[in-house]
mmCIF file of C-alpha atoms in Angstrom:
data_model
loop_
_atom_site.group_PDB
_atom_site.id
_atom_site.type_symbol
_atom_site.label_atom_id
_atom_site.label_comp_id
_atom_site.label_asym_id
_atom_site.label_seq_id
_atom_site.Cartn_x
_atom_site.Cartn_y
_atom_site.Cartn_z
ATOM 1 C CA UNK A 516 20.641 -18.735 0.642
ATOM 2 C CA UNK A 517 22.853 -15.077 0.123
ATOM 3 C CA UNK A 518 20.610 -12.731 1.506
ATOM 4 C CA UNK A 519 22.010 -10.105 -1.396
ATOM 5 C CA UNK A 520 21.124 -12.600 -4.407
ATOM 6 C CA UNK A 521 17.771 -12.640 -3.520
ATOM 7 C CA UNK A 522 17.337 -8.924 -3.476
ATOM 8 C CA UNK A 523 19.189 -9.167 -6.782
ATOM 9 C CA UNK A 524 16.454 -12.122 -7.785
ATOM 10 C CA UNK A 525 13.383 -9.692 -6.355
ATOM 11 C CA UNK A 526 14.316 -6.952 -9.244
ATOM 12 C CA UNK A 527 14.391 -9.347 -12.022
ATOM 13 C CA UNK A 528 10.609 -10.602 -11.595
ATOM 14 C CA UNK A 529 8.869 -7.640 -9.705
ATOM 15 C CA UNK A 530 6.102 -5.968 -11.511
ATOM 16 C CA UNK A 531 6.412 -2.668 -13.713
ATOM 17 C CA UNK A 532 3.655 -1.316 -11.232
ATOM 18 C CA UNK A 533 5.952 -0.964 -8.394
ATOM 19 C CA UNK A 534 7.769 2.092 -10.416
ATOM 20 C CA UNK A 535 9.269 2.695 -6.579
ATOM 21 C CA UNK A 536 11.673 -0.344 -6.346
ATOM 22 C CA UNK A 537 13.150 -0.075 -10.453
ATOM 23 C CA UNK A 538 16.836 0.752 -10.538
ATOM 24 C CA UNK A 539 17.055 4.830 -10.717
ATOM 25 C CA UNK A 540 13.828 5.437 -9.429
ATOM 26 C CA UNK A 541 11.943 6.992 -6.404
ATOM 27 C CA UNK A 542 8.988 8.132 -4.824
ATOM 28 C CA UNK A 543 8.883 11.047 -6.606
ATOM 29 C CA UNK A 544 8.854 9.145 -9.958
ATOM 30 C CA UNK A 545 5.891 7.165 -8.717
ATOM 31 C CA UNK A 546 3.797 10.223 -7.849
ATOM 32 C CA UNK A 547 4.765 12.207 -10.926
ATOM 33 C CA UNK A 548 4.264 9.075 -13.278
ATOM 34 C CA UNK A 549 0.848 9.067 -11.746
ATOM 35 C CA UNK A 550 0.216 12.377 -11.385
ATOM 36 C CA UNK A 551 0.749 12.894 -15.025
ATOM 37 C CA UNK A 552 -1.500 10.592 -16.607
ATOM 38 C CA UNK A 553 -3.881 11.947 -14.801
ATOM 39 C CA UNK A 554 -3.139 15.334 -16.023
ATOM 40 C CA UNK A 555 -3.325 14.070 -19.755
ATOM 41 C CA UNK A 556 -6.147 12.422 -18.920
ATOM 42 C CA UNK A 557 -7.788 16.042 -17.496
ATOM 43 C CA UNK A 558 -6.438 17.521 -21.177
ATOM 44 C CA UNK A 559 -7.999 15.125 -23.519
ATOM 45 C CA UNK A 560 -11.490 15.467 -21.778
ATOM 46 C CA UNK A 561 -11.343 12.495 -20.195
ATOM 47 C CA UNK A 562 -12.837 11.179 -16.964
ATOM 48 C CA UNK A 563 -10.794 10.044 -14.248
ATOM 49 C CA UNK A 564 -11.470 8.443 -10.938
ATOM 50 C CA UNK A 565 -8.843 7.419 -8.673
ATOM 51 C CA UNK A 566 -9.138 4.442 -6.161
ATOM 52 C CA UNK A 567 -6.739 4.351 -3.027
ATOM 53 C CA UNK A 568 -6.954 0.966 -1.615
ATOM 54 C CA UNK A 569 -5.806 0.531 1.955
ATOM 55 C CA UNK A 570 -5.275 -3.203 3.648
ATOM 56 C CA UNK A 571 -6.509 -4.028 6.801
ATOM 57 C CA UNK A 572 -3.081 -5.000 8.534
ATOM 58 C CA UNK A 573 -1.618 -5.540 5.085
ATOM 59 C CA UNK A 574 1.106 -7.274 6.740
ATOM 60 C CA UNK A 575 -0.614 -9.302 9.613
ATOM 61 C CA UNK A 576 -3.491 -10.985 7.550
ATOM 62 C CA UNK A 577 -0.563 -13.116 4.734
ATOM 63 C CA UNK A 578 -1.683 -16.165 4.198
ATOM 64 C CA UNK A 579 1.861 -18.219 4.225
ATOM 65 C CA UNK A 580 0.450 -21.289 2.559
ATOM 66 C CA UNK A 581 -0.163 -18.563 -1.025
ATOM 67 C CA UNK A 582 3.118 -16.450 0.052
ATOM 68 C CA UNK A 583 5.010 -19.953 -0.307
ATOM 69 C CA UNK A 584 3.545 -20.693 -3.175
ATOM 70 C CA UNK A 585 3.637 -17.784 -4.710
ATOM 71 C CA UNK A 586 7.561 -18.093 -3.867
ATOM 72 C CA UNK A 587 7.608 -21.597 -5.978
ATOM 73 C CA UNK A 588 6.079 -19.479 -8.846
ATOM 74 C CA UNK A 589 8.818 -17.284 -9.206
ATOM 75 C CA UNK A 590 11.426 -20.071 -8.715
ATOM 76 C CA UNK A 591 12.049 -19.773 -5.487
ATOM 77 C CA UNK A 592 12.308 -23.764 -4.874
ATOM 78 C CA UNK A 593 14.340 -25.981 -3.298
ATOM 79 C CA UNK A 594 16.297 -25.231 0.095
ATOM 80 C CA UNK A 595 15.652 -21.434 -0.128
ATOM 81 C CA UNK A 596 11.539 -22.278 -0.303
ATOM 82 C CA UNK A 597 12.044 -24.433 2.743
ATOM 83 C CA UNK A 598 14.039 -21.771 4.767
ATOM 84 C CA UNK A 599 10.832 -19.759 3.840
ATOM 85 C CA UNK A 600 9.086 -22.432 5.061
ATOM 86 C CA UNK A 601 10.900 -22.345 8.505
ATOM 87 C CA UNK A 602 11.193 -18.675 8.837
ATOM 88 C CA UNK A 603 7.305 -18.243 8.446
ATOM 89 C CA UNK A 604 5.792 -21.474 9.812
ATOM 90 C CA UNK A 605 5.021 -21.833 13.625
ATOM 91 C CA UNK A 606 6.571 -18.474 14.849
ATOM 92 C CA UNK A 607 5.728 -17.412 18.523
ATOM 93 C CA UNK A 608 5.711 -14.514 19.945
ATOM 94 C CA UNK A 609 6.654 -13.501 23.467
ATOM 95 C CA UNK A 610 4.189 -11.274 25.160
ATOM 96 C CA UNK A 611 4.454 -10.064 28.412
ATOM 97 C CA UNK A 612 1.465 -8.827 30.545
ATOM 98 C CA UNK A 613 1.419 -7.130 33.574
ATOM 99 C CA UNK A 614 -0.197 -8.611 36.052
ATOM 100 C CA UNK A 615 0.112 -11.700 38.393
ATOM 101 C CA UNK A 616 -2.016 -14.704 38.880
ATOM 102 C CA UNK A 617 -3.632 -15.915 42.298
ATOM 103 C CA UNK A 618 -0.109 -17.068 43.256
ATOM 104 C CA UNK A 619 1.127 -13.883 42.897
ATOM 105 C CA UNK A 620 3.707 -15.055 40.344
ATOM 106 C CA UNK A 621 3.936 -12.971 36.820
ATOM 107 C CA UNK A 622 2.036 -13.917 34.196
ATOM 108 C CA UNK A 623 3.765 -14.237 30.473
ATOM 109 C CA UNK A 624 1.992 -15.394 27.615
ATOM 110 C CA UNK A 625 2.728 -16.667 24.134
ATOM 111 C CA UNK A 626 0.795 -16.868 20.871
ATOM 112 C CA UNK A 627 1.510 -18.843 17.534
ATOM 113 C CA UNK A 628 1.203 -17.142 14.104
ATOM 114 C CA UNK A 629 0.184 -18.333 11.174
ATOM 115 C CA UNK A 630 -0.040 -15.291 9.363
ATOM 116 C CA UNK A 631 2.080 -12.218 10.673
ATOM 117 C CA UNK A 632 4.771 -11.101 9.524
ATOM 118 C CA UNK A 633 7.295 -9.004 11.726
ATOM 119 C CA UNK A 634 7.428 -5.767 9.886
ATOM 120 C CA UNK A 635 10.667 -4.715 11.813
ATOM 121 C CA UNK A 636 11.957 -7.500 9.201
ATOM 122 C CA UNK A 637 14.052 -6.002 6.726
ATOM 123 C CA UNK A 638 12.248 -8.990 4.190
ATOM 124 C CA UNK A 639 8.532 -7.898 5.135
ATOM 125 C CA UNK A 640 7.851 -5.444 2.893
ATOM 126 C CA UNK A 641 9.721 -7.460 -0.197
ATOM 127 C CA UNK A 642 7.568 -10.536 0.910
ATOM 128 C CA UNK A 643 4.444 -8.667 1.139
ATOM 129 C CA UNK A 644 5.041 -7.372 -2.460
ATOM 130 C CA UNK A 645 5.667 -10.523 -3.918
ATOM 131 C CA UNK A 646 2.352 -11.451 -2.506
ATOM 132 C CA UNK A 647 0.569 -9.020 -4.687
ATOM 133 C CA UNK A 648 2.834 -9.154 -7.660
ATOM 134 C CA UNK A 649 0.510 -10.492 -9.326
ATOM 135 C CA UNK A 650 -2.173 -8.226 -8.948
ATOM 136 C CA UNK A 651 -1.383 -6.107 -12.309
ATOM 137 C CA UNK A 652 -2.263 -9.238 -14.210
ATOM 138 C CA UNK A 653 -5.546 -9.360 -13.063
ATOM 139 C CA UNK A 654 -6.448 -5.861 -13.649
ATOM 140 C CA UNK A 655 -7.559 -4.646 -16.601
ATOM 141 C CA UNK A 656 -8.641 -1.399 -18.402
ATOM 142 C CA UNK A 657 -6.627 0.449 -15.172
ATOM 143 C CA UNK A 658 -3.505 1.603 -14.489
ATOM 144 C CA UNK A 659 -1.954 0.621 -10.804
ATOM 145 C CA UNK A 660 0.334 1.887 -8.980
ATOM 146 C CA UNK A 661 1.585 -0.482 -5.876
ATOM 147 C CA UNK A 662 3.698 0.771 -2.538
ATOM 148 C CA UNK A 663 2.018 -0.154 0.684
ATOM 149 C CA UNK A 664 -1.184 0.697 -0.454
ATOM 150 C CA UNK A 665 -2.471 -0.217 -3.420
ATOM 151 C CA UNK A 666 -3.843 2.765 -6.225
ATOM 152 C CA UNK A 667 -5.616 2.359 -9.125
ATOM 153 C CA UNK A 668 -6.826 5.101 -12.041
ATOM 154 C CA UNK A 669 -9.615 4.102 -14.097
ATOM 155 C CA UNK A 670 -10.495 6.559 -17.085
ATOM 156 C CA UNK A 671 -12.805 7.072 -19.923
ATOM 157 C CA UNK A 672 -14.257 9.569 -21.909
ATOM 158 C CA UNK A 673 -17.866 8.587 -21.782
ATOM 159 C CA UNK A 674 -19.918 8.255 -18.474
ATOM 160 C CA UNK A 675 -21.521 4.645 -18.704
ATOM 161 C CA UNK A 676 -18.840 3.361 -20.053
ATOM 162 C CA UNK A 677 -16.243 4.509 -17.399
ATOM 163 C CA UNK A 678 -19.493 2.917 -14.550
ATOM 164 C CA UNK A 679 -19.336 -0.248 -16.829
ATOM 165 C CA UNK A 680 -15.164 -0.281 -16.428
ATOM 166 C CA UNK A 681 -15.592 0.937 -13.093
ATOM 167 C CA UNK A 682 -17.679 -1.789 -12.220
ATOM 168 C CA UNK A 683 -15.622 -4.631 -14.218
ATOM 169 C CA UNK A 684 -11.943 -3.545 -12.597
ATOM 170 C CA UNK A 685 -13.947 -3.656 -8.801
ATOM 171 C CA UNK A 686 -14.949 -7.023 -10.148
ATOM 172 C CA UNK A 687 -11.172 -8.091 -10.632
ATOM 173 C CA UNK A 688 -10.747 -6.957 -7.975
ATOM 174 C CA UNK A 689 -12.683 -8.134 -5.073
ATOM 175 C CA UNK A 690 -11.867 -11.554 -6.981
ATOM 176 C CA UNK A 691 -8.176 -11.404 -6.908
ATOM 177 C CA UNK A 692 -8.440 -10.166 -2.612
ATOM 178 C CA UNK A 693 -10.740 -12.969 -2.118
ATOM 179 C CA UNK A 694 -8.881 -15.830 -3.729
ATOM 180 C CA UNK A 695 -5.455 -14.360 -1.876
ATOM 181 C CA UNK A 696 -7.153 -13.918 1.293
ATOM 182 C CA UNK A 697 -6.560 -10.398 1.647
ATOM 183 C CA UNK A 698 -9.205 -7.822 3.353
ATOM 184 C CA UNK A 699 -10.236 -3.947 2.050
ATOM 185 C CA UNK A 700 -10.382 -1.489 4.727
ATOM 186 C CA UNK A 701 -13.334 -0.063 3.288
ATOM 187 C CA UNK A 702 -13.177 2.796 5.754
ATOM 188 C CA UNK A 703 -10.004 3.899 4.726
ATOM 189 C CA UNK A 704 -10.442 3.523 0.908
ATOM 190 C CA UNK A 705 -11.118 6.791 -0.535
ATOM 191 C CA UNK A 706 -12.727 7.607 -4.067
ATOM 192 C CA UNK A 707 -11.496 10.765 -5.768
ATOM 193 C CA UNK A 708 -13.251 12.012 -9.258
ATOM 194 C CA UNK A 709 -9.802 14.425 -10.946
ATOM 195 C CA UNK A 710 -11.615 17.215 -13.315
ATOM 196 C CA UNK A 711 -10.482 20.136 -14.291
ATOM 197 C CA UNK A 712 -11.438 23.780 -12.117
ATOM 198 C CA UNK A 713 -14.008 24.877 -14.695
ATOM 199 C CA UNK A 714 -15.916 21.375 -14.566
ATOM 200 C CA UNK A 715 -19.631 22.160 -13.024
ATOM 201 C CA UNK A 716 -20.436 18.479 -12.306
ATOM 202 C CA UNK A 717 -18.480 16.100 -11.158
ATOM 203 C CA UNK A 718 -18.123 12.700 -12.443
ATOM 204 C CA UNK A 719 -19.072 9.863 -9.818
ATOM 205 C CA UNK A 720 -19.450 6.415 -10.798
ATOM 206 C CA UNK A 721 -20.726 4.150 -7.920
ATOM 207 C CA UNK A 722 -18.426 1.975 -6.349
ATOM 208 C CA UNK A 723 -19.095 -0.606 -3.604
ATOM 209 C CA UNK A 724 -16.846 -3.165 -2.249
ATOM 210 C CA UNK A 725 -17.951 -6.175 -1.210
ATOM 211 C CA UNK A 726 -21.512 -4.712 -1.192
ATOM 212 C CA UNK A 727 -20.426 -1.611 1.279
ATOM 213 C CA UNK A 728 -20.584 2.028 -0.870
ATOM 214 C CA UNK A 729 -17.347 4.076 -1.238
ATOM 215 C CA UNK A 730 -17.692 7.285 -0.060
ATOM 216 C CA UNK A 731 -15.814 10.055 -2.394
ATOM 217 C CA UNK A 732 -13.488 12.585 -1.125
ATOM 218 C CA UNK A 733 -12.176 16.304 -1.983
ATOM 219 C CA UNK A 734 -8.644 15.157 -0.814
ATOM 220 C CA UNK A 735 -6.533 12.140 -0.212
ATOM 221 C CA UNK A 736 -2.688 11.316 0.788
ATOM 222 C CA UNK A 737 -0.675 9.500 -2.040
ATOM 223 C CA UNK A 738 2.555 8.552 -1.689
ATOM 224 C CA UNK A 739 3.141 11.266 1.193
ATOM 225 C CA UNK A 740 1.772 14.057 -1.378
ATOM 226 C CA UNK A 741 -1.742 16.026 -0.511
ATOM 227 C CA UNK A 742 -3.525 15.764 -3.769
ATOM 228 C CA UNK A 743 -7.076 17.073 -4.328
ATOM 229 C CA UNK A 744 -9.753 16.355 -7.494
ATOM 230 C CA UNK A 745 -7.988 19.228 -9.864
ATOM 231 C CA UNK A 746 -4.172 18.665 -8.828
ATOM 232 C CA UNK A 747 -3.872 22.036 -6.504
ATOM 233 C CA UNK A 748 -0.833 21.639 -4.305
ATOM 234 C CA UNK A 749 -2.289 24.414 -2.259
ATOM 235 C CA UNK A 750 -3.161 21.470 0.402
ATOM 236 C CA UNK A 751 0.110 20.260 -0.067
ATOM 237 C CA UNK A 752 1.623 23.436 0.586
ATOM 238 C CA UNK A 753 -0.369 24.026 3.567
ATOM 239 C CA UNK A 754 0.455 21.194 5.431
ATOM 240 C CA UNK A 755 4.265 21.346 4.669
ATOM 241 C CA UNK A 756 3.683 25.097 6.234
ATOM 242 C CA UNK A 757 2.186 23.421 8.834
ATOM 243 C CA UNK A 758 4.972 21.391 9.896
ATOM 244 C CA UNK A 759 7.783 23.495 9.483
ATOM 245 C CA UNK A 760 5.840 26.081 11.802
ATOM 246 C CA UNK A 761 5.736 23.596 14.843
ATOM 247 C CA UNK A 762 9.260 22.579 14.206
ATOM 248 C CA UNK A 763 10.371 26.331 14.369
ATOM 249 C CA UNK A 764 8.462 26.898 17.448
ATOM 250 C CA UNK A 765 10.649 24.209 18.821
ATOM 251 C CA UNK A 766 13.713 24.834 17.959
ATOM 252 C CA UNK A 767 12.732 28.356 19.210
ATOM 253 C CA UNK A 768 11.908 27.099 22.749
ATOM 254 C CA UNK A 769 14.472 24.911 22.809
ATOM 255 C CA UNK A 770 16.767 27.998 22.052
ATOM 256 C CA UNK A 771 17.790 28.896 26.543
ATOM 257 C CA UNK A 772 18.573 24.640 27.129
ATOM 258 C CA UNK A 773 20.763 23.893 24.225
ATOM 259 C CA UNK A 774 24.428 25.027 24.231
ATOM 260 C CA UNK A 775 25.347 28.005 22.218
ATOM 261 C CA UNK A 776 28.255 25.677 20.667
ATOM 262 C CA UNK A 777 25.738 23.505 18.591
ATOM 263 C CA UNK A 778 25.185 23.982 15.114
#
């Protein structure tokens, strides 16, 4: 197998909800795509609620028995499904603990894995989202958008019936992680309810996964952007001050051991 045609072969079937990995775009296409159906959304009166999934080690809990055939599904067959096979099937890793046992020789230890894979790997993250490919096709009445994490916006412009989709696209959900043997970090997954400044009451459907409440939140992280309920970047803004102020102080303090010939 040519490592480069199967990049080539990853374009041709990857899903339109990884907007991140189509020729010509980036992550700022991602987060204003999403950012700006929210925004309509927010114009037309509608309710919005945002969902930001996070996987409990997305990477380290692949079942390789669905990534393979998954693989087959796409037409990934033959000799290159069986290199798969090889690369993922039976892999040790060396790990090395310090200490000695009562002969006073050093310990080292291996372990088997059925289900890791090495995210140093330049094909992790392309395996991992050809495990969830086919996530979009499960979900309906919500738009996704996919990266590492997995975020979905579910709108409507009356109340019970954005619970009633609310409660439908959780449904797809939890179904589609369960039968791929994936796990919600529940603790990380964060509920936001968009509205405009002027709104008085917020809109905030219940949402539970696998029986454990969602709590909602004021702000969230998307993409590396600091978003809050009615789009102010002023938390973005902040935090961007924020970091440019402790890498002034250090280039500042730094200023007495560097040499006066760098630039």
């Amino acid at each position: 197998m040519q490592y480069l045609n199967f990049f080539s072969l990853f374009h041709l079937f990857i899903s339109v909800s990884y907007l991140l990995f189509k020729k010509g775009k980036c992550i700022e296409t991602a987060v204003q795509s999403f950012i700006e159906i929210i925004q309509e959304a927010l114009d037309k009166g509608v309710h919005s609620i945002g969902i930001f999934i996070d996987l409990t080690k997305a990477y380290d809990t692949l079942n390789h028995k669905v990534l393979l055939e998954k693989l087959l599904s796409y037409g990934i067959r033959g000799i290159t499904n069986l290199w798969f096979k090889s690369y993922l099937t039976k892999r040790r890793q060396y790990i090395e603990i310090n200490r000695s046992d009562s002969s006073n020789v050093m310990v080292s230890r291996y372990r088997s894995s059925c289900r890791e894979i090495k995210q140093s790997v330049p094909l992790c993250p392309l395996l991992f989202l050809l495990y969830i490919n086919d996530l979009p096709l499960n979900i309906h009445s919500a738009n996704l958008d996919i990266f590492a994490d997995i975020n979905v916006l579910i709108t409507d412009s009356a109340v019970c019936a954005l619970q009633r989709k609310t409660d439908r696209v959780i449904a797809e959900l939890e179904m589609w992680f369960n039968r791929n043997d994936l796990i919600i970090n529940v603790g990380k997954t964060g509920i936001m309810s968009f509205h405009n400044r002027q709104s008085k009451f917020l809109i905030k459907p219940q949402v539970s996964f696998n029986k454990l409440n969602l709590e909602y939140t004021a702000e969230t992280k998307f993409l590396g952007i600091h978003i809050t309920g009615t789009l102010k970047c002023n938390s973005h803004v902040q935090s961007l001050a924020n970091k440019l102020s402790k890498v002034s102080f250090m280039i500042k303090s730094s200023k007495g051991i560097l040499s006066p010939y760098m630039n």
